Tab-separated table of C-alpha atoms and ligand atoms in Angstrom:
chain	number	residue	atom	x	y	z
A	1	MET	CA	-0.166	-0.032	-0.034
A	2	THR	CA	1.429	3.488	-0.923
A	3	ASP	CA	2.317	5.570	1.985
A	4	TYR	CA	0.529	8.823	2.522
A	5	THR	CA	0.500	11.719	5.139
A	6	PHE	CA	-1.774	14.317	6.128
A	7	VAL	CA	-1.426	17.646	5.010
A	8	ILE	CA	-2.890	21.143	5.878
A	9	GLU	CA	-2.681	24.011	3.276
A	10	GLN	CA	-4.737	26.139	5.089
A	11	THR	CA	-6.086	26.284	8.592
A	12	GLY	CA	-9.804	26.048	9.302
A	13	ASP	CA	-12.344	23.213	10.373
A	14	THR	CA	-11.737	19.422	10.011
A	15	SER	CA	-12.088	19.753	6.339
A	16	VAL	CA	-8.719	21.384	5.897
A	17	LEU	CA	-7.016	17.748	6.771
A	18	ARG	CA	-6.148	16.371	3.518
A	19	THR	CA	-4.394	13.044	2.463
A	20	SER	CA	-1.489	13.298	0.134
A	21	ASN	CA	1.003	10.382	-0.965
A	22	LEU	CA	4.706	10.143	0.380
A	23	GLN	CA	7.267	9.731	-1.806
A	24	PRO	CA	9.787	6.998	-0.544
A	25	THR	CA	12.686	8.881	1.236
A	26	VAL	CA	16.043	8.089	2.833
A	27	PRO	CA	17.153	9.561	6.422
A	28	VAL	CA	20.210	11.850	6.356
A	29	GLY	CA	22.322	12.871	9.227
A	30	GLN	CA	20.576	12.692	12.387
A	31	GLU	CA	17.077	11.584	10.739
A	32	VAL	CA	15.562	8.210	11.370
A	33	LEU	CA	12.459	6.758	9.139
A	34	ILE	CA	9.821	5.433	11.486
A	35	ARG	CA	7.091	3.369	10.364
A	36	HIS	CA	4.069	4.233	12.490
A	37	THR	CA	2.105	1.483	14.244
A	38	ALA	CA	0.053	4.156	16.404
A	39	VAL	CA	-0.521	7.553	16.600
A	40	GLY	CA	-1.548	10.131	19.137
A	41	VAL	CA	-4.106	12.514	18.882
A	42	ASN	CA	-3.973	15.491	20.793
A	43	PHE	CA	-5.705	19.103	21.424
A	44	ILE	CA	-2.726	20.703	20.200
A	45	ASP	CA	-3.464	19.208	16.598
A	46	ILE	CA	-6.657	20.910	16.877
A	47	TYR	CA	-5.032	24.358	17.481
A	48	HIS	CA	-2.503	24.018	14.646
A	49	ARG	CA	-5.295	22.967	12.376
A	50	SER	CA	-7.650	25.813	13.532
A	51	GLY	CA	-4.889	28.430	13.528
A	52	LEU	CA	-4.887	29.416	17.044
A	53	TYR	CA	-1.201	28.314	17.301
A	54	ALA	CA	0.149	29.676	13.839
A	55	LEU	CA	2.433	27.281	12.007
A	56	PRO	CA	4.065	28.246	8.333
A	57	LEU	CA	1.824	26.658	5.572
A	58	PRO	CA	1.618	23.909	4.349
A	59	PHE	CA	2.434	21.807	7.401
A	60	ARG	CA	1.966	18.158	8.130
A	61	PRO	CA	-0.234	17.753	11.215
A	62	GLY	CA	0.542	15.517	14.407
A	63	VAL	CA	3.070	15.711	16.909
A	64	GLU	CA	2.942	12.342	18.521
A	65	GLY	CA	3.890	9.063	16.852
A	66	VAL	CA	5.179	5.375	17.850
A	67	GLY	CA	6.529	2.754	15.460
A	68	VAL	CA	9.750	1.050	14.553
A	69	ILE	CA	12.801	2.288	13.041
A	70	GLU	CA	12.976	1.405	9.341
A	71	ALA	CA	16.476	3.168	8.256
A	72	VAL	CA	18.761	5.526	10.272
A	73	GLY	CA	21.116	8.480	8.825
A	74	THR	CA	24.756	8.128	8.927
A	75	ASP	CA	25.111	10.447	12.388
A	76	VAL	CA	22.778	8.295	14.305
A	77	THR	CA	24.276	6.312	16.688
A	78	ARG	CA	21.758	5.920	19.862
A	79	PHE	CA	19.283	3.845	17.496
A	80	LYS	CA	19.039	0.918	15.177
A	81	VAL	CA	16.805	-0.383	12.475
A	82	GLY	CA	14.209	-2.179	14.262
A	83	ASP	CA	14.250	-0.531	17.610
A	84	ARG	CA	10.624	0.616	18.913
A	85	VAL	CA	10.460	4.231	19.420
A	86	GLY	CA	8.139	7.097	20.031
A	87	TYR	CA	8.318	11.045	19.956
A	88	CYS	CA	5.793	13.954	21.012
A	89	SER	CA	7.872	16.888	21.098
A	90	GLY	CA	9.535	19.077	18.415
A	91	VAL	CA	8.109	16.803	15.463
A	92	PHE	CA	5.442	17.159	13.123
A	93	GLY	CA	3.971	14.883	10.585
A	94	GLY	CA	2.593	12.294	12.813
A	95	TYR	CA	-0.739	11.891	10.968
A	96	ALA	CA	0.781	9.602	8.587
A	97	THR	CA	2.078	6.117	7.662
A	98	THR	CA	5.680	6.776	7.961
A	99	ASN	CA	7.758	9.987	9.345
A	100	LEU	CA	11.469	11.240	9.222
A	101	VAL	CA	12.421	12.127	12.750
A	102	ASP	CA	15.358	14.073	14.318
A	103	ALA	CA	17.141	11.152	16.731
A	104	GLU	CA	17.335	13.937	19.345
A	105	ARG	CA	13.505	14.030	19.659
A	106	LEU	CA	13.044	10.205	19.976
A	107	ILE	CA	12.153	8.191	23.181
A	108	LEU	CA	12.985	4.466	23.475
A	109	LEU	CA	9.915	2.465	24.478
A	110	PRO	CA	10.354	-0.327	27.070
A	111	ASP	CA	8.796	-3.688	26.161
A	112	PHE	CA	6.287	-3.536	29.051
A	113	ILE	CA	4.681	-0.474	27.163
A	114	SER	CA	2.590	-1.368	23.791
A	115	ASP	CA	2.439	0.646	20.920
A	116	GLU	CA	-0.998	1.654	21.500
A	117	THR	CA	-0.343	2.796	25.302
A	118	ALA	CA	2.926	4.891	24.187
A	119	ALA	CA	0.857	6.569	21.522
A	120	ALA	CA	-1.889	7.150	24.177
A	121	CYS	CA	0.663	8.569	26.982
A	122	LEU	CA	3.744	10.097	25.520
A	123	LEU	CA	2.831	13.862	25.182
A	124	LYS	CA	-0.120	13.440	27.618
A	125	GLY	CA	2.144	11.400	30.486
A	126	LEU	CA	5.089	13.807	29.784
A	127	THR	CA	2.990	16.729	30.420
A	128	ALA	CA	1.296	15.069	33.614
A	129	ALA	CA	5.047	14.389	34.772
A	130	TYR	CA	6.754	17.826	34.431
A	131	LEU	CA	3.330	19.659	35.785
A	132	LEU	CA	3.103	17.452	38.804
A	133	THR	CA	6.973	17.211	39.717
A	134	ARG	CA	8.425	20.246	38.270
A	135	THR	CA	6.079	23.193	37.655
A	136	PHE	CA	4.870	22.706	41.050
A	137	VAL	CA	5.890	19.865	43.253
A	138	VAL	CA	2.940	18.136	44.368
A	139	GLY	CA	3.037	16.240	47.649
A	140	ASP	CA	0.821	14.710	50.410
A	141	LYS	CA	-0.128	17.881	51.952
A	142	HIS	CA	-1.587	19.608	48.633
A	143	THR	CA	-5.284	19.755	47.764
A	144	LEU	CA	-5.144	20.613	44.013
A	145	LEU	CA	-8.055	21.304	41.264
A	146	TRP	CA	-7.577	19.623	37.809
A	147	HIS	CA	-10.160	20.576	35.152
A	148	ALA	CA	-11.184	18.339	32.432
A	149	ALA	CA	-10.117	15.347	34.789
A	150	ALA	CA	-11.428	12.750	32.214
A	151	GLY	CA	-9.374	13.822	29.257
A	152	GLY	CA	-6.291	12.456	27.945
A	153	VAL	CA	-3.885	14.356	30.160
A	154	GLY	CA	-6.366	14.643	33.044
A	155	LEU	CA	-6.782	11.012	33.496
A	156	ILE	CA	-3.225	10.121	33.735
A	157	ALA	CA	-2.267	13.162	35.917
A	158	CYS	CA	-5.156	12.728	38.511
A	159	GLN	CA	-3.853	9.304	39.045
A	160	TRP	CA	-0.403	10.506	39.546
A	161	ALA	CA	-1.496	13.272	41.838
A	162	GLY	CA	-3.221	10.874	44.126
A	163	GLN	CA	-0.221	8.307	44.009
A	164	LEU	CA	2.146	11.389	45.102
A	165	GLY	CA	-0.453	11.717	48.159
A	166	ALA	CA	-2.321	14.692	46.983
A	167	ARG	CA	-6.217	15.269	47.459
A	168	VAL	CA	-7.195	15.897	43.807
A	169	ILE	CA	-10.527	17.597	43.073
A	170	GLY	CA	-11.586	17.076	39.479
A	171	THR	CA	-13.933	18.728	36.956
A	172	THR	CA	-15.545	17.146	34.323
A	173	GLY	CA	-18.425	17.601	31.691
A	174	SER	CA	-20.471	14.633	32.158
A	175	GLU	CA	-21.550	12.068	34.926
A	176	GLU	CA	-19.861	9.434	32.848
A	177	LYS	CA	-16.639	11.158	32.745
A	178	GLY	CA	-17.064	12.041	36.442
A	179	ALA	CA	-17.569	8.507	37.274
A	180	LEU	CA	-14.065	7.542	35.591
A	181	ALA	CA	-12.383	10.573	37.248
A	182	ILE	CA	-13.257	9.324	40.388
A	183	GLN	CA	-12.166	5.922	39.600
A	184	ARG	CA	-8.899	7.145	38.465
A	185	GLY	CA	-7.880	9.120	41.522
A	186	CYS	CA	-10.075	12.217	42.261
A	187	SER	CA	-11.695	12.638	45.537
A	188	ASP	CA	-14.305	14.906	44.570
A	189	VAL	CA	-15.789	15.830	41.277
A	190	ILE	CA	-17.573	18.932	40.161
A	191	PHE	CA	-19.664	19.207	37.132
A	192	TYR	CA	-18.372	22.815	36.018
A	193	ARG	CA	-20.987	22.977	33.329
A	194	HIS	CA	-23.553	23.744	35.614
A	195	GLU	CA	-21.947	23.765	39.127
A	196	PRO	CA	-20.089	26.794	40.442
A	197	VAL	CA	-16.482	25.924	40.517
A	198	ALA	CA	-14.760	28.213	43.103
A	199	GLU	CA	-17.903	27.721	45.389
A	200	ARG	CA	-17.816	23.898	45.237
A	201	VAL	CA	-14.047	24.076	45.944
A	202	LYS	CA	-14.294	26.270	49.087
A	203	GLU	CA	-17.293	23.793	50.277
A	204	ILE	CA	-15.104	20.729	49.809
A	205	THR	CA	-11.953	22.404	51.041
A	206	ALA	CA	-13.606	23.841	54.310
A	207	GLY	CA	-13.032	27.517	52.953
A	208	ARG	CA	-9.302	27.175	52.432
A	209	GLY	CA	-9.213	26.670	48.478
A	210	VAL	CA	-6.724	24.543	46.845
A	211	ASP	CA	-2.977	24.765	46.575
A	212	VAL	CA	-2.805	24.499	42.746
A	213	VAL	CA	-5.284	24.567	39.793
A	214	TYR	CA	-4.174	22.866	36.702
A	215	ASP	CA	-6.251	24.503	34.063
A	216	SER	CA	-6.014	23.524	30.455
A	217	VAL	CA	-9.790	24.951	29.479
A	218	GLY	CA	-8.402	28.267	29.470
A	219	LYS	CA	-10.964	31.089	28.687
A	220	ASP	CA	-14.211	29.693	30.336
A	221	THR	CA	-12.522	28.320	33.497
A	222	PHE	CA	-9.668	30.998	34.157
A	223	ALA	CA	-11.669	33.168	36.577
A	224	ALA	CA	-13.067	30.731	38.645
A	225	SER	CA	-9.585	28.898	38.725
A	226	LEU	CA	-8.236	31.816	40.340
A	227	ASP	CA	-11.050	32.072	42.969
A	228	ALA	CA	-10.696	28.663	43.954
A	229	LEU	CA	-6.950	29.195	45.198
A	230	ALA	CA	-5.818	29.709	48.691
A	231	PRO	CA	-3.768	32.752	49.441
A	232	LEU	CA	-0.026	32.205	47.615
A	233	GLY	CA	-1.793	29.426	45.440
A	234	MET	CA	-0.401	28.696	41.833
A	235	MET	CA	-2.369	28.803	38.798
A	236	VAL	CA	-0.832	26.612	36.137
A	237	SER	CA	-2.765	27.768	32.969
A	238	PHE	CA	-1.422	24.779	30.449
A	239	GLY	CA	-4.026	24.871	27.526
A	240	ASN	CA	-7.115	26.764	25.707
A	241	ALA	CA	-9.513	23.968	25.036
A	242	SER	CA	-12.191	26.571	25.287
A	243	GLY	CA	-10.153	29.602	23.865
A	244	ALA	CA	-7.065	31.322	24.555
A	245	VAL	CA	-7.065	33.241	27.986
A	246	PRO	CA	-7.500	37.232	27.654
A	247	ASP	CA	-4.652	39.296	29.118
A	248	VAL	CA	-4.255	39.551	32.716
A	249	SER	CA	-3.235	42.139	35.069
A	250	PRO	CA	-0.403	41.448	37.839
A	251	LEU	CA	-2.646	43.505	40.214
A	252	LEU	CA	-5.636	40.794	40.004
A	253	LEU	CA	-2.877	38.393	41.330
A	254	MET	CA	-2.281	40.398	44.257
A	255	GLN	CA	-5.914	40.910	45.125
A	256	LYS	CA	-6.788	37.120	45.022
A	257	GLY	CA	-4.345	36.222	47.443
A	258	SER	CA	-0.740	36.842	46.090
A	259	LEU	CA	-0.879	34.189	43.726
A	260	PHE	CA	1.628	32.874	41.288
A	261	LEU	CA	0.704	32.353	37.669
A	262	THR	CA	2.605	30.260	35.067
A	263	ARG	CA	1.811	29.048	31.526
A	264	PRO	CA	4.136	26.259	30.771
A	265	THR	CA	4.910	23.898	27.755
A	266	LEU	CA	6.763	20.873	27.833
A	267	SER	CA	9.237	21.924	25.329
A	268	HIS	CA	10.799	24.222	27.794
A	269	TYR	CA	11.149	21.318	30.436
A	270	ALA	CA	12.433	18.862	27.928
A	271	PRO	CA	14.552	20.793	25.523
A	272	ASP	CA	16.617	17.720	24.372
A	273	GLN	CA	16.811	14.114	24.073
A	274	HIS	CA	18.239	13.425	27.668
A	275	ALA	CA	15.440	15.447	29.178
A	276	LEU	CA	12.614	14.149	27.145
A	277	GLN	CA	14.079	10.337	27.964
A	278	ALA	CA	14.297	11.082	31.561
A	279	LEU	CA	10.630	12.481	31.884
A	280	ALA	CA	9.422	9.400	29.941
A	281	ASP	CA	11.459	6.905	32.172
A	282	SER	CA	9.508	8.600	35.220
A	283	LEU	CA	6.340	7.990	33.219
A	284	PHE	CA	7.133	4.433	32.434
A	285	ALA	CA	8.099	3.603	35.984
A	286	ALA	CA	4.803	4.982	37.127
A	287	ILE	CA	2.967	2.753	34.808
A	288	HIS	CA	5.195	-0.190	35.814
A	289	LYS	CA	4.605	0.076	39.211
A	290	GLY	CA	0.735	0.171	38.631
A	291	TRP	CA	0.190	3.760	39.666
A	292	ILE	CA	-1.406	4.868	36.150
A	293	THR	CA	-3.566	3.107	34.009
A	294	VAL	CA	-3.631	4.531	30.406
A	295	ASP	CA	-7.219	4.711	29.293
A	296	ILE	CA	-7.725	4.645	25.407
A	297	GLY	CA	-11.212	5.965	24.996
A	298	GLN	CA	-11.023	6.202	21.409
A	299	ARG	CA	-9.349	4.276	18.558
A	300	PHE	CA	-9.727	5.144	14.949
A	301	ALA	CA	-8.113	4.208	11.482
A	302	LEU	CA	-5.548	6.963	10.632
A	303	ARG	CA	-7.464	7.935	7.611
A	304	GLU	CA	-10.363	8.982	10.224
A	305	ALA	CA	-8.285	11.619	11.560
A	306	ALA	CA	-10.837	14.489	10.929
A	307	LYS	CA	-13.281	12.472	12.664
A	308	ALA	CA	-11.084	11.891	15.622
A	309	GLN	CA	-10.618	15.906	16.092
A	310	GLN	CA	-13.834	16.541	15.770
A	311	GLU	CA	-14.860	13.881	18.447
A	312	LEU	CA	-12.283	15.771	20.839
A	313	ALA	CA	-13.419	19.085	19.834
A	314	ASN	CA	-16.928	18.240	20.299
A	315	ARG	CA	-15.724	16.930	24.037
A	316	ASN	CA	-16.994	13.577	23.267
A	317	THR	CA	-13.850	11.561	24.034
A	318	ILE	CA	-12.799	10.277	27.337
A	319	GLY	CA	-9.005	9.694	28.115
A	320	SER	CA	-6.688	9.102	25.012
A	321	THR	CA	-7.564	9.054	21.483
A	322	ILE	CA	-5.348	7.167	18.976
A	323	LEU	CA	-5.182	6.788	15.174
A	324	LEU	CA	-4.137	3.129	13.914
A	325	PRO	CA	-2.368	3.355	10.336
B	1	NDP	P1	-8.511	16.346	26.440
B	1	NDP	O1	-8.648	14.940	26.112
B	1	NDP	O2	-8.449	16.675	27.965
B	1	NDP	O3	-9.906	16.904	25.718
B	1	NDP	C1	-10.013	18.359	26.148
B	1	NDP	C2	-11.370	18.139	27.331
B	1	NDP	O4	-11.280	19.637	27.810
B	1	NDP	C3	-12.776	17.832	26.464
B	1	NDP	O5	-12.852	16.371	26.653
B	1	NDP	C4	-13.523	18.506	27.597
B	1	NDP	O6	-13.775	17.688	29.010
B	1	NDP	C5	-12.473	19.822	28.087
B	1	NDP	N1	-13.150	21.120	27.564
B	1	NDP	C6	-13.740	22.169	28.201
B	1	NDP	N2	-14.178	23.073	27.479
B	1	NDP	C7	-14.028	22.603	26.465
B	1	NDP	C8	-14.497	23.102	25.027
B	1	NDP	N3	-14.773	24.288	24.904
B	1	NDP	N4	-13.935	22.593	23.851
B	1	NDP	C9	-13.295	21.407	23.860
B	1	NDP	N5	-13.047	20.810	25.000
B	1	NDP	C10	-13.630	21.582	26.309
B	1	NDP	O7	-7.251	16.769	25.610
B	1	NDP	P2	-5.828	16.519	25.499
B	1	NDP	O8	-5.596	15.544	26.769
B	1	NDP	O9	-4.990	16.287	24.065
B	1	NDP	O10	-5.268	18.041	26.240
B	1	NDP	C11	-5.880	18.351	27.278
B	1	NDP	C12	-5.089	20.046	27.692
B	1	NDP	O11	-3.915	19.919	27.770
B	1	NDP	C13	-5.226	20.573	26.355
B	1	NDP	O12	-5.852	21.803	26.611
B	1	NDP	C14	-4.273	20.966	25.574
B	1	NDP	O13	-3.853	21.692	24.891
B	1	NDP	C15	-3.366	20.727	26.937
B	1	NDP	N6	-1.734	20.264	26.857
B	1	NDP	C16	-0.960	21.236	27.128
B	1	NDP	C17	0.479	20.870	27.442
B	1	NDP	C18	1.578	21.722	27.692
B	1	NDP	O14	2.734	21.021	27.775
B	1	NDP	N7	1.456	23.219	27.728
B	1	NDP	C19	0.964	19.461	26.555
B	1	NDP	C20	-0.176	18.779	26.373
B	1	NDP	C21	-1.508	19.217	26.436
B	1	NDP	P3	-15.164	17.719	29.648
B	1	NDP	O15	-15.984	17.084	28.615
B	1	NDP	O16	-14.864	16.966	30.693
B	1	NDP	O17	-15.460	19.088	29.916
């Protein structure tokens, strides 16, 4: 069968996701050629496709892939033909049967992580790892609020935070999602479509508020997230599923309790191969210890990438979504 890739020539709705045949390629220098066995779908793919995060056009969508190395460039020493690898940072072209990837962006996969699990947890799990262990060092004295707790990042992170000893309050958009969030480590769930988030957090925490809010929903939740924090709490704004957060005045942070605000992204926490592999190894160890179950709620054929993105954008997904070439 001919290899193919998705290409985006102009930003817009899911109809801009078109396929194009790939010509046979030979990796040069530091490149490796990967034949994908599973591909991760992430909310950032929607920001790229819609134009919220501007990329030069045309571009090949998809930032996360898993597969087997078919060929290596002459400068590649750390990886060889046949290795099972994945990537989730600093690479495009994941929505394809094969991809040429800089070896510096590769993560070696242990035997106990299946290809599907890897595609479901690399970007989402590495994000959970740095957010919980570096952006704010979560421990057993902390109570945290995690928005979209039954999403891909959310389910992994809530389990991990619970294992670190924290009390985890999740928000979800439906009762079905709420039930899974409780099963995966949340002590309490707030149905944020009809419950007032800050008031409910204050009730649950006996008026104190939480130490840290992890907010990937953005525009719709930002204000309530600040109100849910205890004095000196940290607001971690790490996504924009409902739209970008408007400008914030530093004075607001003073008025709400001398709060801290950060807007992190994975690439700054894992700038090179060593850092990526170290974060990935911490994720794999957490999975191996049984701390984390990776929930794959949706599997689509690669050709159905547009449908997969539509389901994610429509809030119809639970856990991770993967594409199968
Ligand atoms: P999710 O599986 O979490 O899907 C997004 C979820 O957000 C939805 O299922 C929905 O859950 C909730 N949501 C709330 N409002 C909206 C809305 N208006 N439109 C769509 N969804 C909404 O996606 P991912 O796990 O892929 O990513 C989660 C977030 O993490 C994204 O914002 C992503 O950009 C961010 N991210 C950030 C990274 C970083 O380093 N900064 C790295 C990776 C991801 P519900 O129905 O329960 O409301």
